[in-house]
Structures are given as structure tokens and as C-alpha cells.
């Protein structure tokens, strides 16, 4: 029993539980500090892929701006589409299968499969193989508009004089 409490996995679980309890207490006692801490935590930047442009192959800035705007608009449209999809599914998921006007509502089994991680963990534990090896996800490409700060004319004239 003591061995289970001393394992790295148990220590991670206990640290996570203590962190959750600490955050809950802080959110009651002084919620502003918790919000400020969470707002300042940013994910570490991922490394660039190996096939990035070289200086000689770099496209013009106008093309990059157009591509970034296009991606930003596409991401916004995807979020809107996801919200619309969730709203429609809220109604349709509760319907029994059948024909409704020009639409047929039916449920079919999916051909997609995923790994049953609970079964894999159980098999690893049964054979004493330790924790299930995991690999990190690929980095996500994020695009956001840069904030352009106007130059202070007074400061510029002092420097040049």
C-alpha cells in the first residue's frame, strides 16, 4: 500500500489534487490573484518546423498578411459553424429516428475507431510495463493581429536633436 502512495503517478495525482484545492481556496479568499496568475501563464512557444522558408524563398509580406487574414477569417467562420452545429444538434439529438418534412433523421454506427486507453493502461499494469508512453501533440499554428503602437512624436524629436 505504501508503495502505491510513493509511486511517481500517485505523487503527480496528489500534487494535482493539492493544486486544485489551493486554487479553490484562493478563488474564495482572493479571486483576483488567481485570475491574474492564470492570465499571465502562457504556453511555451513550439519550435519551428524543419521546412520553413529560407531568406531567399521568403514570400512578400503582402502575401503573408493575406494568408494570415485568410486563416484568421477561416478560424472565425469555423467557430461560428461549430456553434451553429452545436445548437442544431441540441434539437436533433433528442429526436427519434424518422422523417421530418424533407429531412430524414437516423443514427448509424461510425466506422472510426480510437485506442481504448483504459484497456491499454490495464494491459501495461498487468504486465508491469509502467506508464503508457505518450507523445506530445504537434504544435498549433496561431495567427493574431499585431497591435501597432503609434510613435510618440515628442520622443522621436528628442532623440534626433
Coordinates of N, CA, C and O in Angstrom, one line a residue:
X1 N 0.8 -1.2 0.0 CA 0.0 0.0 0.0 C 0.9 1.3 0.0 O 0.6 2.2 -0.7
X2 N 1.9 1.2 0.8 CA 2.8 2.4 0.9 C 3.5 2.6 -0.5 O 3.7 3.8 -0.9
X3 N 3.8 1.5 -1.2 CA 4.4 1.6 -2.5 C 3.5 2.4 -3.5 O 4.0 3.1 -4.3
X4 N 2.2 2.2 -3.4 CA 1.3 2.9 -4.3 C 1.3 4.4 -4.0 O 1.2 5.2 -4.9
X5 N 1.4 4.7 -2.7 CA 1.5 6.2 -2.4 C 2.8 6.8 -2.8 O 2.8 8.0 -3.0
X6 N 3.8 6.0 -2.9 CA 5.1 6.6 -3.2 C 5.5 6.6 -4.7 O 6.5 7.1 -5.1
X7 N 4.6 6.0 -5.6 CA 4.9 6.0 -7.0 C 4.8 7.4 -7.6 O 4.1 8.3 -7.1
X8 N 5.6 7.6 -8.7 CA 5.5 9.0 -9.3 C 4.1 9.3 -9.8 O 3.7 10.5 -9.7
X9 N 3.3 8.4 -10.2 CA 2.0 8.7 -10.7 C 1.1 9.2 -9.5 O 0.4 10.1 -9.6
X10 N 1.3 8.5 -8.3 CA 0.5 8.9 -7.2 C 0.9 10.3 -6.7 O 0.1 11.2 -6.4
X11 N 2.2 10.6 -6.8 CA 2.7 11.9 -6.4 C 2.2 13.0 -7.3 O 1.8 14.1 -6.9
X12 N 2.1 12.7 -8.6 CA 1.5 13.6 -9.6 C 0.0 13.9 -9.3 O -0.5 15.0 -9.3
X13 N -0.7 12.8 -8.9 CA -2.1 12.9 -8.6 C -2.3 13.7 -7.4 O -3.2 14.5 -7.3
X14 N -1.5 13.5 -6.4 CA -1.6 14.2 -5.1 C -1.2 15.7 -5.3 O -1.9 16.6 -4.8
X15 N -0.2 15.9 -6.1 CA 0.2 17.3 -6.4 C -0.9 18.0 -7.2 O -1.3 19.2 -6.9
X16 N -1.5 17.3 -8.1 CA -2.7 17.9 -8.9 C -3.8 18.2 -8.0 O -4.5 19.2 -8.1
X17 N -4.1 17.3 -7.0 CA -5.3 17.5 -6.1 C -5.0 18.6 -5.2 O -5.8 19.5 -5.0
X18 N -3.7 18.7 -4.7 CA -3.4 19.8 -3.8 C -3.5 21.2 -4.6 O -3.9 22.2 -4.0
X19 N -3.0 21.2 -5.8 CA -3.1 22.4 -6.6 C -4.6 22.8 -6.8 O -4.9 24.0 -6.8
X20 N -5.4 21.8 -7.1 CA -6.9 22.1 -7.3 C -7.5 22.7 -6.0 O -8.2 23.7 -6.0
X21 N -7.1 22.1 -4.9 CA -7.6 22.6 -3.6 C -7.1 24.0 -3.3 O -7.9 24.9 -2.9
X22 N -5.8 24.2 -3.6 CA -5.2 25.5 -3.4 C -5.9 26.6 -4.2 O -6.3 27.7 -3.8
X23 N -6.2 26.2 -5.5 CA -6.8 27.2 -6.4 C -8.3 27.5 -5.9 O -8.7 28.6 -6.0
X24 N -8.9 26.4 -5.4 CA -10.3 26.6 -4.9 C -10.3 27.5 -3.7 O -11.2 28.4 -3.6
X25 N -9.4 27.3 -2.8 CA -9.3 28.2 -1.6 C -9.0 29.6 -2.0 O -9.6 30.6 -1.6
X26 N -8.0 29.8 -2.9 CA -7.6 31.1 -3.4 C -8.7 31.8 -4.1 O -8.9 33.0 -4.0
X27 N -9.6 31.1 -4.8 CA -10.7 31.7 -5.6 C -11.7 32.2 -4.6 O -12.4 33.1 -5.0
X28 N -11.8 31.6 -3.4 CA -12.8 32.1 -2.4 C -12.2 33.3 -1.6 O -12.8 34.3 -1.4
X29 N -10.9 33.1 -1.2 CA -10.3 34.1 -0.4 C -9.9 35.4 -1.2 O -10.2 36.5 -0.8
X30 N -9.2 35.2 -2.3 CA -8.7 36.4 -3.1 C -8.8 36.0 -4.6 O -7.8 35.6 -5.2
X31 N -10.0 36.1 -5.2 CA -10.1 35.6 -6.5 C -9.3 36.4 -7.6 O -8.9 35.9 -8.6
X32 N -9.0 37.6 -7.3 CA -8.3 38.5 -8.3 C -6.9 37.9 -8.5 O -6.4 37.9 -9.6
X33 N -6.2 37.4 -7.5 CA -4.9 36.9 -7.7 C -4.9 35.6 -8.6 O -4.0 35.4 -9.4
X34 N -5.9 34.8 -8.4 CA -5.9 33.6 -9.2 C -6.2 33.9 -10.7 O -5.5 33.4 -11.6
X35 N -7.0 34.9 -10.9 CA -7.3 35.3 -12.3 C -6.1 36.0 -12.9 O -5.7 35.7 -14.0
X36 N -5.4 36.8 -12.1 CA -4.2 37.4 -12.6 C -3.1 36.4 -12.9 O -2.4 36.5 -13.9
X37 N -2.9 35.4 -12.1 CA -1.9 34.3 -12.3 C -2.3 33.5 -13.6 O -1.4 33.3 -14.4
X38 N -3.5 33.2 -13.7 CA -3.9 32.4 -14.9 C -3.8 33.2 -16.2 O -3.5 32.7 -17.2
X39 N -4.0 34.5 -16.1 CA -3.9 35.4 -17.3 C -2.5 35.5 -17.7 O -2.2 35.7 -18.9
X40 N -1.5 35.4 -16.8 CA -0.1 35.6 -17.2 C 0.5 34.3 -17.7 O 1.6 34.4 -18.3
X41 N 0.0 33.2 -17.4 CA 0.6 31.9 -17.8 C 0.3 31.7 -19.3 O -0.8 31.7 -19.7
X42 N 1.4 31.7 -20.1 CA 1.3 31.4 -21.5 C 2.0 30.2 -21.8 O 3.0 29.8 -21.2
X43 N 1.5 29.4 -22.8 CA 2.2 28.2 -23.2 C 3.6 28.5 -23.8 O 3.8 29.5 -24.4
X44 N 4.5 27.6 -23.6 CA 5.8 27.8 -24.2 C 5.7 27.7 -25.7 O 5.0 26.9 -26.3
X45 N 6.5 28.6 -26.4 CA 6.4 28.5 -27.9 C 7.1 27.2 -28.4 O 8.1 26.8 -27.9
X46 N 6.4 26.7 -29.4 CA 7.0 25.5 -30.0 C 8.0 25.8 -31.0 O 8.1 26.9 -31.6
X47 N 8.9 24.9 -31.3 CA 9.9 25.1 -32.3 C 9.3 25.2 -33.7 O 8.3 24.6 -34.0
X48 N 10.0 25.9 -34.6 CA 9.5 26.0 -36.0 C 9.7 24.6 -36.6 O 10.7 23.9 -36.3
X49 N 8.9 24.3 -37.6 CA 9.1 23.1 -38.4 C 10.4 23.1 -39.2 O 10.9 24.2 -39.4
X50 N 10.8 22.0 -39.6 CA 12.1 21.9 -40.3 C 12.0 22.5 -41.8 O 13.0 22.9 -42.3
X51 N 10.8 22.6 -42.3 CA 10.7 23.0 -43.7 C 10.3 24.5 -43.8 O 9.5 24.8 -44.8
X52 N 10.7 25.3 -42.9 CA 10.3 26.7 -43.0 C 11.1 27.4 -44.2 O 12.1 26.9 -44.7
X53 N 10.6 28.5 -44.6 CA 11.2 29.3 -45.7 C 12.6 29.7 -45.4 O 12.9 30.1 -44.2
X54 N 13.5 29.7 -46.3 CA 14.8 30.3 -46.2 C 14.7 31.8 -46.5 O 13.7 32.2 -47.1
X55 N 15.7 32.6 -46.2 CA 15.7 34.0 -46.6 C 15.4 34.2 -48.1 O 14.7 35.1 -48.5
X56 N 16.0 33.4 -48.9 CA 15.9 33.6 -50.4 C 14.5 33.2 -50.8 O 14.0 33.8 -51.8
X57 N 13.8 32.3 -50.2 CA 12.5 31.8 -50.6 C 11.3 32.5 -49.9 O 10.2 32.2 -50.2
X58 N 11.6 33.5 -49.0 CA 10.6 34.1 -48.3 C 9.6 34.9 -49.2 O 10.0 35.6 -50.1
X59 N 8.3 34.6 -49.0 CA 7.3 35.3 -49.9 C 7.2 36.8 -49.4 O 7.6 37.1 -48.3
X60 N 6.6 37.6 -50.3 CA 6.4 39.0 -49.9 C 5.5 39.2 -48.7 O 4.6 38.3 -48.5
X61 N 5.7 40.3 -48.0 CA 4.9 40.5 -46.7 C 3.5 40.6 -47.1 O 2.6 40.1 -46.3
X62 N 3.1 41.1 -48.2 CA 1.7 41.3 -48.6 C 1.1 39.9 -48.7 O -0.1 39.7 -48.3
X63 N 1.8 38.9 -49.3 CA 1.2 37.5 -49.4 C 1.1 36.9 -48.0 O 0.1 36.2 -47.7
X64 N 2.0 37.2 -47.1 CA 1.9 36.6 -45.7 C 0.8 37.3 -45.0 O 0.0 36.5 -44.3
X65 N 0.6 38.6 -45.1 CA -0.6 39.2 -44.5 C -1.9 38.7 -45.0 O -2.8 38.5 -44.3
X66 N -2.0 38.5 -46.3 CA -3.2 37.9 -47.0 C -3.5 36.5 -46.4 O -4.6 36.2 -46.1
X67 N -2.4 35.7 -46.3 CA -2.6 34.3 -45.8 C -3.0 34.3 -44.3 O -3.9 33.6 -43.9
X68 N -2.4 35.2 -43.5 CA -2.8 35.3 -42.1 C -4.2 35.8 -42.0 O -5.0 35.2 -41.1
X69 N -4.6 36.8 -42.8 CA -6.0 37.2 -42.7 C -7.0 36.1 -43.1 O -8.0 35.9 -42.5
X70 N -6.6 35.4 -44.2 CA -7.5 34.3 -44.6 C -7.6 33.2 -43.6 O -8.7 32.7 -43.3
X71 N -6.5 32.9 -42.9 CA -6.6 31.9 -41.8 C -7.4 32.4 -40.6 O -8.2 31.7 -40.1
X72 N -7.2 33.7 -40.3 CA -8.0 34.2 -39.2 C -9.5 34.2 -39.5 O -10.3 33.8 -38.6
X73 N -9.9 34.6 -40.7 CA -11.3 34.6 -41.1 C -11.8 33.2 -41.1 O -12.9 32.9 -40.7
X74 N -11.0 32.2 -41.6 CA -11.5 30.8 -41.7 C -11.7 30.3 -40.3 O -12.6 29.5 -40.0
X75 N -10.7 30.6 -39.4 CA -10.9 30.1 -38.0 C -12.2 30.7 -37.4 O -12.9 30.0 -36.6
X76 N -12.4 32.0 -37.6 CA -13.6 32.6 -37.1 C -14.9 32.0 -37.7 O -15.8 31.7 -36.9
X77 N -14.9 31.7 -39.0 CA -16.0 31.0 -39.6 C -16.2 29.6 -39.0 O -17.3 29.1 -38.9
X78 N -15.1 28.9 -38.8 CA -15.2 27.6 -38.2 C -15.8 27.6 -36.8 O -16.6 26.7 -36.5
X79 N -15.4 28.6 -36.0 CA -16.0 28.7 -34.7 C -17.5 29.0 -34.8 O -18.3 28.4 -34.0
X80 N -17.9 29.9 -35.7 CA -19.3 30.1 -35.9 C -20.1 28.9 -36.3 O -21.2 28.6 -35.9
X81 N -19.5 28.2 -37.2 CA -20.1 26.9 -37.7 C -20.2 25.9 -36.6 O -21.2 25.2 -36.5
X82 N -19.2 25.8 -35.8 CA -19.3 24.9 -34.6 C -20.4 25.2 -33.7 O -21.1 24.4 -33.2
X83 N -20.5 26.5 -33.4 CA -21.6 27.0 -32.5 C -23.0 26.7 -33.2 O -23.9 26.2 -32.5
X84 N -23.1 26.9 -34.5 CA -24.4 26.6 -35.2 C -24.7 25.1 -35.2 O -25.8 24.7 -35.0
X85 N -23.6 24.3 -35.3 CA -23.7 22.9 -35.3 C -24.2 22.4 -34.0 O -25.1 21.5 -33.9
X86 N -23.6 22.9 -32.9 CA -24.0 22.5 -31.5 C -25.4 22.9 -31.3 O -26.2 22.1 -30.7
X87 N -25.9 24.1 -31.7 CA -27.3 24.5 -31.5 C -28.2 23.6 -32.3 O -29.3 23.2 -31.7
X88 N -27.9 23.2 -33.5 CA -28.8 22.3 -34.3 C -28.8 20.9 -33.7 O -29.8 20.3 -33.6
X89 N -27.6 20.4 -33.2 CA -27.6 19.1 -32.6 C -28.3 19.0 -31.3 O -28.9 17.9 -31.0
X90 N -28.4 20.1 -30.6 CA -29.2 20.1 -29.4 C -30.6 19.7 -29.6 O -31.3 19.0 -28.8
X91 N -31.2 20.2 -30.7 CA -32.6 19.9 -31.1 C -32.6 18.5 -31.7 O -33.4 17.6 -31.3
X92 N -31.7 18.2 -32.7 CA -31.8 16.9 -33.4 C -31.4 15.7 -32.6 O -31.9 14.6 -32.9
X93 N -30.5 15.8 -31.7 CA -30.1 14.7 -30.9 C -31.2 14.1 -30.1 O -31.2 12.9 -29.7
X94 N -32.2 14.9 -29.7 CA -33.3 14.4 -28.9 C -34.5 13.8 -29.7 O -35.4 13.2 -29.2
X95 N -34.4 13.9 -31.0 CA -35.5 13.4 -31.9 C -35.3 11.9 -32.1 O -34.2 11.4 -32.2
X96 N -36.5 11.2 -32.1 CA -36.4 9.8 -32.5 C -36.1 9.7 -34.0 O -36.4 10.6 -34.8
X97 N -35.6 8.6 -34.5 CA -35.3 8.4 -35.9 C -36.6 8.5 -36.7 O -37.6 8.0 -36.2
X98 N -36.6 9.1 -37.8 CA -37.8 9.2 -38.6 C -37.6 10.3 -39.7 O -36.6 10.9 -39.9
X99 N -38.7 10.5 -40.4 CA -38.8 11.5 -41.5 C -39.5 12.8 -41.0 O -40.6 12.7 -40.4
X100 N -38.8 13.9 -41.1 CA -39.4 15.2 -40.7 C -39.4 16.1 -41.8 O -38.3 16.7 -42.2
X101 N -40.5 16.3 -42.5 CA -40.6 17.2 -43.7 C -39.7 16.6 -44.8 O -39.9 15.4 -45.2
X102 N -38.7 17.3 -45.3 CA -37.8 16.9 -46.3 C -36.6 16.2 -45.7 O -35.6 15.9 -46.5
X103 N -36.5 16.0 -44.4 CA -35.3 15.5 -43.8 C -35.5 14.2 -43.1 O -36.5 14.0 -42.5
X104 N -34.5 13.3 -43.3 CA -34.6 12.0 -42.6 C -33.5 12.1 -41.5 O -32.4 12.3 -41.7
X105 N -34.0 11.8 -40.3 CA -33.1 11.7 -39.1 C -32.9 10.3 -38.8 O -33.9 9.5 -38.6
X106 N -31.6 9.8 -38.8 CA -31.3 8.4 -38.5 C -30.0 8.4 -37.7 O -29.2 9.4 -37.8
X107 N -29.7 7.3 -37.1 CA -28.5 7.1 -36.4 C -27.8 5.9 -37.0 O -28.4 4.8 -37.1
X108 N -26.5 6.1 -37.4 CA -25.7 5.0 -37.9 C -24.5 4.8 -37.1 O -24.0 5.8 -36.5
X109 N -23.9 3.6 -37.1 CA -22.7 3.4 -36.4 C -21.5 4.0 -37.2 O -21.5 4.0 -38.4
X110 N -20.5 4.5 -36.4 CA -19.4 5.1 -37.0 C -18.3 4.1 -37.4 O -18.2 3.1 -36.7
X111 N -17.6 4.3 -38.4 CA -16.5 3.4 -38.8 C -15.2 3.8 -38.2 O -14.2 3.1 -38.3
X112 N -15.2 5.0 -37.5 CA -13.9 5.5 -36.9 C -13.7 4.7 -35.6 O -14.6 4.4 -34.8
X113 N -12.4 4.4 -35.3 CA -12.1 3.8 -34.1 C -11.0 4.6 -33.4 O -10.2 5.3 -34.1
X114 N -10.9 4.4 -32.1 CA -9.9 5.0 -31.3 C -9.3 4.0 -30.4 O -9.9 3.0 -30.1
X115 N -8.1 4.3 -29.9 CA -7.5 3.4 -28.9 C -8.2 3.5 -27.6 O -8.5 4.6 -27.1
X116 N -8.5 2.3 -27.0 CA -9.1 2.3 -25.7 C -8.0 2.4 -24.6 O -7.4 1.4 -24.3
X117 N -7.8 3.6 -24.2 CA -6.7 3.9 -23.3 C -6.8 3.2 -22.0 O -5.8 2.8 -21.4
X118 N -8.0 3.0 -21.5 CA -8.2 2.3 -20.2 C -7.8 0.8 -20.4 O -7.1 0.3 -19.5
X119 N -8.1 0.2 -21.5 CA -7.6 -1.2 -21.7 C -6.1 -1.3 -21.9 O -5.5 -2.2 -21.4
X120 N -5.5 -0.3 -22.5 CA -4.1 -0.2 -22.7 C -3.4 0.0 -21.4 O -2.4 -0.7 -21.0
X121 N -3.9 0.9 -20.5 CA -3.4 1.1 -19.2 C -3.5 -0.2 -18.4 O -2.5 -0.6 -17.7
X122 N -4.6 -0.9 -18.5 CA -4.8 -2.1 -17.7 C -3.8 -3.2 -18.2 O -3.2 -3.9 -17.4
X123 N -3.5 -3.3 -19.5 CA -2.6 -4.3 -20.0 C -1.2 -3.9 -19.6 O -0.4 -4.8 -19.2
X124 N -0.8 -2.6 -19.6 CA 0.5 -2.2 -19.2 C 0.7 -2.5 -17.7 O 1.8 -3.0 -17.3
X125 N -0.3 -2.3 -16.9 CA -0.3 -2.5 -15.4 C -0.2 -4.0 -15.2 O 0.6 -4.4 -14.3
X126 N -0.9 -4.8 -15.9 CA -0.9 -6.3 -15.8 C 0.5 -6.8 -16.0 O 0.9 -7.7 -15.3
X127 N 1.2 -6.3 -17.0 CA 2.5 -6.8 -17.4 C 3.6 -6.1 -16.8 O 4.8 -6.3 -17.1
X128 N 3.3 -5.1 -15.9 CA 4.3 -4.3 -15.2 C 5.2 -3.5 -16.1 O 6.4 -3.4 -15.9
X129 N 4.6 -2.9 -17.2 CA 5.4 -2.1 -18.1 C 5.5 -0.6 -17.8 O 6.0 0.1 -18.5
X130 N 4.9 -0.2 -16.7 CA 5.0 1.2 -16.3 C 3.9 2.0 -16.9 O 2.9 1.5 -17.4
X131 N 4.1 3.3 -17.0 CA 3.0 4.1 -17.6 C 3.0 4.0 -19.1 O 4.0 3.7 -19.7
X132 N 1.9 4.3 -19.7 CA 1.7 4.2 -21.1 C 2.5 5.3 -21.7 O 2.4 6.5 -21.4
X133 N 3.4 5.0 -22.7 CA 4.1 6.1 -23.3 C 3.2 7.0 -24.2 O 2.3 6.5 -24.9
X134 N 3.4 8.3 -24.0 CA 2.6 9.2 -24.7 C 3.5 10.2 -25.5 O 4.7 10.4 -25.1
X135 N 3.1 10.7 -26.6 CA 3.9 11.7 -27.3 C 3.1 13.0 -27.4 O 1.8 13.0 -27.4
X136 N 3.8 14.1 -27.4 CA 3.0 15.4 -27.4 C 2.4 15.6 -28.8 O 2.8 15.0 -29.8
X137 N 1.3 16.4 -28.8 CA 0.7 16.8 -30.0 C 1.6 17.7 -30.8 O 2.5 18.3 -30.3
X138 N 1.3 17.8 -32.1 CA 2.0 18.7 -32.9 C 1.7 20.1 -32.5 O 0.6 20.4 -32.0
X139 N 2.6 21.1 -32.8 CA 2.3 22.5 -32.4 C 1.1 23.0 -33.2 O 0.9 22.6 -34.4
X140 N 0.4 23.9 -32.6 CA -0.8 24.5 -33.3 C -0.3 25.8 -33.9 O 0.4 26.6 -33.3
X141 N -0.8 26.1 -35.1 CA -0.5 27.4 -35.7 C -1.5 28.4 -35.3 O -2.7 28.2 -35.5
X142 N -1.0 29.5 -34.7 CA -1.9 30.5 -34.2 C -1.6 31.8 -34.9 O -0.4 32.1 -35.1
X143 N -2.6 32.5 -35.3 CA -2.3 33.8 -36.0 C -3.2 34.8 -35.3 O -4.3 34.6 -35.0
X144 N -2.6 36.0 -34.9 CA -3.3 37.1 -34.3 C -2.7 38.4 -34.9 O -1.6 38.5 -35.2
X145 N -3.6 39.4 -34.9 CA -3.2 40.7 -35.4 C -2.3 41.4 -34.5 O -2.5 41.4 -33.3
X146 N -1.2 41.9 -35.0 CA -0.2 42.7 -34.1 C -0.8 44.0 -33.8 O -1.5 44.6 -34.6
X147 N -0.6 44.4 -32.5 CA -1.1 45.8 -32.1 C 0.0 46.8 -32.6 O 1.2 46.7 -32.2
X148 N -0.4 47.7 -33.4 CA 0.5 48.8 -33.8 C 0.4 49.9 -32.9 O -0.7 50.5 -32.7
X149 N 1.5 50.3 -32.2 CA 1.5 51.4 -31.3 C 2.1 52.6 -32.1 O 3.2 52.6 -32.6
X150 N 1.3 53.7 -32.1 CA 1.7 54.8 -32.8 C 3.0 55.4 -32.1 O 3.1 55.4 -30.9
X151 N 3.9 55.9 -32.9 CA 5.1 56.5 -32.4 C 4.8 57.9 -31.7 O 3.9 58.6 -32.2
X152 N 5.5 58.1 -30.7 CA 5.3 59.4 -29.9 C 6.2 60.4 -30.6 O 7.5 60.3 -30.5
X153 N 5.7 61.4 -31.2 CA 6.4 62.4 -32.0 C 7.4 63.1 -31.1 O 8.6 63.4 -31.5
X154 N 7.0 63.5 -29.9 CA 7.9 64.2 -29.0 C 9.1 63.4 -28.6 O 10.2 64.0 -28.6
X155 N 9.0 62.1 -28.4 CA 10.1 61.3 -28.0 C 11.0 61.2 -29.2 O 12.3 61.2 -29.1
X156 N 10.5 61.0 -30.4 CA 11.3 60.9 -31.6 C 12.1 62.2 -31.9 O 13.3 62.1 -32.3
X157 N 11.5 63.3 -31.7 CA 12.3 64.6 -32.0 C 13.4 64.8 -30.9 O 14.4 65.4 -31.3
X158 N 13.2 64.3 -29.7 CA 14.2 64.5 -28.7 C 15.4 63.6 -29.0 O 16.5 64.0 -28.8
X159 N 15.2 62.4 -29.5 CA 16.3 61.5 -29.9 C 17.1 62.0 -31.0 O 18.3 62.0 -31.1
X160 N 16.4 62.6 -32.0 CA 17.1 63.1 -33.2 C 17.8 64.4 -33.1 O 18.6 64.7 -33.9
X161 N 17.4 65.2 -32.1 CA 18.0 66.5 -31.9 C 19.4 66.4 -31.2 O 19.8 65.7 -30.6

